[in-house]
Amino acid sequence: MCLNEQARLDQVFQALADPTRRKVIERLAAGPATTSELARPFAMALPSFTQHLAVLERAGLVSSTKQGRTRTYRLTPDALEVADGWLARQRRLWQRRLDQLDHFLTTLKEQ
Amino acid sequence: MCLNEQARLDQVFQALADPTRRKVIERLAAGPATTSELARPFAMALPSFTQHLAVLERAGLVSSTKQGRTRTYRLTPDALEVADGWLARQRRLWQRRLDQLDHFLTTLKEQ
DNA sequence: CTGATACTTAGGTCAATACCTAAGTATCAG
DNA sequence: CTGATACTTAGGTATTGACCTAAGTATCAG
């Protein structure tokens, strides 16, 4: 745990770079679910699927607890915010840049 | 070009899942730059670096044009919005869910 | 025309990813 | 206690990803 920011972003974006894992996140937005509930929609062997869950958990996007023989997963919104924060920062930067360009073009036109 | 939404998200998140590529994006927010200008800060053979640029371009995050022997890269904000859009949608969903939970806890307390 | 510059192409290594099957362990229901 | 359920572990394959070196092509400067 507690990796540096770059490694954290690596893991989060990597985790989101797969449609199965994104669908799991989308499903978990509706509430917690067990491994087999999450796996049901996917035509994939269970061990393959649990690997996806492990990727999501390592990235900090979900957390799980085991009670009896079932493991329940739930969203951990914090990690999504890491990705979101980076994107928001970039958006601000290029927005500013587009504004400058706009201003440049405007003053150019005025001459 | 014109892949479906899922494949598009795959490529964008995959492209962002590497610190070198994110730094290139950050650099390009300050304005267009050539291959060698972008490569300079990185201790990496040029062919390795241009592969990173190719990944960014395939994802639609940047575009490039060649004039003479230099190739210039610039940001293409649209693709960032694809990732941003997905994240924003998720955030809305889990925000709503957290609100519901909040409401549930509140009504629980009132009883 | 020649040499330097700015990539580009070809091809190779090594590690990580995404899957699989088969066999294990742990719990619960009857 | 036994069988079914819910994962988990072990181990294998095939593809992709991130790097490298070496050698190519294309422009520009003098």
XYZ file of C-alpha atoms (C1' of nucleotides) in Angstrom:
282
model
C 0.000 0.000 0.000
C 0.847 3.685 -0.024
C 2.688 3.730 -3.353
C 3.755 6.977 -4.863
C 1.340 8.955 -6.968
C 2.720 7.798 -10.316
C 2.522 4.094 -9.477
C -0.964 4.630 -8.134
C -2.087 6.282 -11.364
C -0.459 3.468 -13.343
C -2.463 0.869 -11.467
C -5.749 2.724 -11.624
C -5.582 3.509 -15.341
C -4.312 0.005 -16.059
C -7.247 -1.433 -14.119
C -9.696 0.719 -16.072
C -8.174 -0.308 -19.420
C -10.256 -3.459 -19.662
C -13.970 -3.731 -20.477
C -14.587 -6.589 -18.034
C -13.156 -4.596 -15.175
C -15.028 -1.430 -16.139
C -18.269 -3.413 -16.236
C -17.555 -4.722 -12.756
C -17.119 -1.156 -11.544
C -20.355 -0.146 -13.236
C -22.130 -3.056 -11.583
C -20.721 -2.206 -8.165
C -22.036 1.324 -8.470
C -25.434 -0.304 -7.858
C -24.188 -1.826 -4.612
C -21.941 -4.555 -3.193
C -21.937 -8.043 -4.712
C -20.259 -11.401 -4.241
C -17.659 -12.934 -6.542
C -20.135 -15.254 -8.240
C -22.769 -12.545 -8.649
C -20.187 -10.360 -10.329
C -18.890 -13.216 -12.464
C -22.279 -14.416 -13.729
C -22.594 -12.048 -16.740
C -19.183 -13.015 -18.085
C -18.356 -16.043 -20.217
C -15.059 -16.662 -18.505
C -13.634 -19.300 -16.185
C -13.896 -18.225 -12.565
C -10.145 -18.112 -11.882
C -9.720 -15.783 -14.860
C -12.445 -13.578 -13.502
C -11.126 -13.425 -9.966
C -7.847 -12.205 -11.416
C -9.713 -9.180 -12.749
C -11.131 -8.603 -9.299
C -7.619 -8.817 -7.864
C -6.435 -6.161 -10.332
C -9.259 -3.868 -9.267
C -8.485 -4.466 -5.616
C -4.743 -3.872 -6.032
C -5.579 -0.594 -7.745
C -7.677 0.355 -4.738
C -10.829 0.675 -6.830
C -12.706 -1.982 -4.860
C -12.352 -3.708 -1.527
C -13.595 -7.082 -0.403
C -14.369 -9.017 2.733
C -14.964 -12.699 3.155
C -17.727 -14.030 5.323
C -18.180 -17.751 5.384
C -17.397 -19.010 1.929
C -18.513 -15.940 -0.015
C -16.458 -12.856 -0.706
C -18.247 -9.551 -1.108
C -16.873 -6.670 -3.164
C -17.776 -3.018 -2.891
C -16.573 0.190 -4.528
C -13.851 2.311 -2.983
C -14.494 5.686 -4.598
C -11.172 7.198 -3.461
C -9.111 5.516 -6.171
C -11.433 6.690 -8.904
C -10.767 10.179 -7.606
C -7.056 9.704 -8.188
C -7.677 9.141 -11.878
C -10.326 11.793 -11.954
C -7.987 14.290 -10.305
C -5.275 13.767 -12.883
C -7.728 14.146 -15.737
C -9.265 17.253 -14.200
C -5.807 18.782 -13.850
C -5.032 18.072 -17.504
C -8.351 19.469 -18.589
C -7.645 22.675 -16.705
C -4.242 22.946 -18.341
C -5.352 22.468 -21.906
C -8.396 24.590 -21.303
C -6.147 27.425 -20.232
C -4.022 26.798 -23.291
C -7.031 26.880 -25.601
C -8.094 30.117 -23.974
C -4.679 31.611 -24.615
C -4.836 30.497 -28.229
C -8.265 32.026 -28.474
C -6.973 35.266 -27.022
C -4.028 35.180 -29.401
C -6.287 34.719 -32.403
C -8.581 37.463 -31.217
C -5.802 40.014 -30.797
C -4.389 38.918 -34.139
C -7.709 39.619 -35.764
C -7.945 43.030 -34.129
C -4.755 44.202 -35.769
C -10.514 4.881 -36.583
C -14.078 5.032 -35.317
C -13.896 2.033 -32.985
C -16.707 1.298 -30.632
C -16.860 3.052 -27.303
C -15.427 0.163 -25.293
C -12.364 -0.293 -27.482
C -11.857 3.450 -27.438
C -11.911 3.525 -23.631
C -9.521 0.558 -23.562
C -7.001 2.413 -25.683
C -7.296 5.702 -23.842
C -6.961 4.215 -20.348
C -4.193 1.912 -21.539
C -2.351 4.905 -22.972
C -2.698 6.787 -19.692
C -1.447 3.809 -17.662
C 2.203 4.715 -18.158
C 4.142 7.532 -16.496
C 6.174 8.353 -19.601
C 3.042 8.809 -21.657
C 1.298 10.854 -18.982
C 4.329 13.133 -18.787
C 4.204 13.617 -22.543
C 0.569 14.658 -22.236
C 1.458 17.044 -19.428
C 4.221 18.505 -21.558
C 1.955 18.916 -24.559
C -0.526 20.867 -22.463
C 2.059 23.668 -22.689
C 1.957 23.527 -26.471
C 3.045 21.446 -29.481
C 6.515 19.923 -29.618
C 8.647 17.778 -31.894
C 9.627 14.166 -31.290
C 13.112 15.014 -30.065
C 11.903 17.847 -27.840
C 9.457 15.465 -26.207
C 12.060 12.708 -25.929
C 14.805 14.840 -24.360
C 13.726 14.478 -20.698
C 13.623 10.688 -20.918
C 16.573 8.308 -20.573
C 15.335 5.984 -23.256
C 16.374 5.013 -26.763
C 14.494 7.026 -29.375
C 12.716 4.055 -30.983
C 11.356 3.066 -27.554
C 10.121 6.572 -27.032
C 8.456 6.919 -30.414
C 6.506 3.772 -29.587
C 5.000 5.622 -26.650
C 4.057 8.452 -28.979
C 2.442 5.928 -31.321
C 0.366 4.555 -28.442
C -0.822 8.056 -27.578
C -1.660 8.751 -31.203
C -3.532 5.466 -31.689
C -5.574 6.313 -28.609
C -6.431 9.639 -30.208
C -4.871 11.602 -27.362
C -2.381 13.367 -29.609
C -1.963 13.983 -33.314
C 1.142 14.659 -35.322
C 2.245 16.145 -38.612
C 5.565 15.879 -40.325
C 7.191 18.849 -41.948
C 10.615 18.295 -43.417
C 12.398 15.852 -41.165
C 10.709 16.829 -37.907
C 7.402 15.536 -36.634
C 5.345 17.791 -34.406
C 2.892 16.493 -31.835
C -0.034 18.340 -30.297
C -2.824 17.441 -27.891
C -6.204 16.258 -29.125
C -8.420 17.033 -26.153
C -11.384 14.989 -27.456
C -9.960 11.630 -26.435
C -9.277 12.803 -22.899
C -12.955 13.658 -22.760
C -13.832 10.048 -23.533
C -12.029 8.912 -20.384
C -13.291 11.895 -18.471
C -16.853 11.172 -19.525
C -16.733 7.608 -18.302
C -15.265 8.648 -14.972
C -17.813 11.424 -14.560
C -20.617 8.939 -15.222
C -19.242 6.569 -12.607
C -18.822 9.360 -10.123
C -22.447 10.361 -10.622
C -23.549 6.780 -10.076
C -21.664 6.140 -6.885
C -22.467 9.607 -5.640
C -26.141 8.811 -6.050
C -25.563 5.521 -4.280
C -23.752 7.189 -1.397
C -26.626 9.646 -1.154
C -29.088 6.767 -0.989
C -27.009 5.129 1.708
C -26.916 8.393 3.543
C -30.671 8.705 3.265
C -31.098 5.124 4.412
C -28.932 5.711 7.453
C -30.772 8.911 8.242
C -34.205 7.308 8.112
C -32.835 4.408 10.116
C -31.704 6.808 12.776
C -35.077 8.556 12.825
C -36.875 5.396 13.758
C 27.547 16.699 -52.924
C 28.489 15.657 -48.066
C 27.864 15.266 -43.479
C 24.888 16.009 -39.737
C 20.244 15.813 -38.052
C 15.632 13.760 -37.274
C 13.363 10.417 -37.300
C 11.929 5.285 -39.007
C 12.231 0.333 -39.723
C 13.681 -4.257 -38.517
C 14.250 -7.494 -35.367
C 15.250 -9.379 -30.794
C 14.704 -10.029 -25.447
C 12.182 -10.223 -21.225
C 8.330 -9.537 -18.273
C 3.521 -8.973 -17.657
C -1.419 -10.031 -19.064
C -5.288 -12.631 -20.136
C -6.912 -16.550 -20.532
C -7.360 -21.788 -19.575
C -7.902 -26.642 -16.866
C -7.390 -29.359 -12.886
C -7.303 -29.907 -8.285
C -7.442 -27.887 -3.736
C -9.792 -25.851 0.778
C -13.432 -24.158 3.455
C -18.210 -23.609 4.671
C -22.995 -24.685 4.840
C -27.297 -27.581 4.470
C -29.469 -31.690 5.457
C -20.731 -36.847 8.054
C -21.592 -35.955 3.170
C -22.339 -33.615 -0.753
C -22.873 -29.261 -2.828
C -21.369 -24.564 -3.058
C -17.983 -20.772 -3.263
C -14.172 -19.684 -3.962
C -8.648 -20.465 -4.182
C -4.252 -22.343 -5.697
C -1.188 -24.289 -9.027
C 0.528 -24.349 -13.242
C 0.420 -23.916 -18.313
C -0.039 -21.219 -23.010
C -0.294 -17.349 -26.071
C -0.315 -12.553 -26.829
C 1.058 -7.985 -25.847
C 4.107 -4.397 -23.951
C 8.334 -2.055 -22.950
C 12.555 -1.835 -23.786
C 17.054 -2.459 -26.650
C 20.676 -2.207 -30.833
C 21.690 -1.736 -35.556
C 20.801 -0.047 -39.775
C 17.783 2.491 -42.853
C 15.662 6.961 -45.195
C 14.860 11.674 -45.757
C 15.929 16.498 -45.202
C 18.723 20.480 -44.455
C 23.048 23.323 -44.065
C 27.228 24.589 -45.993
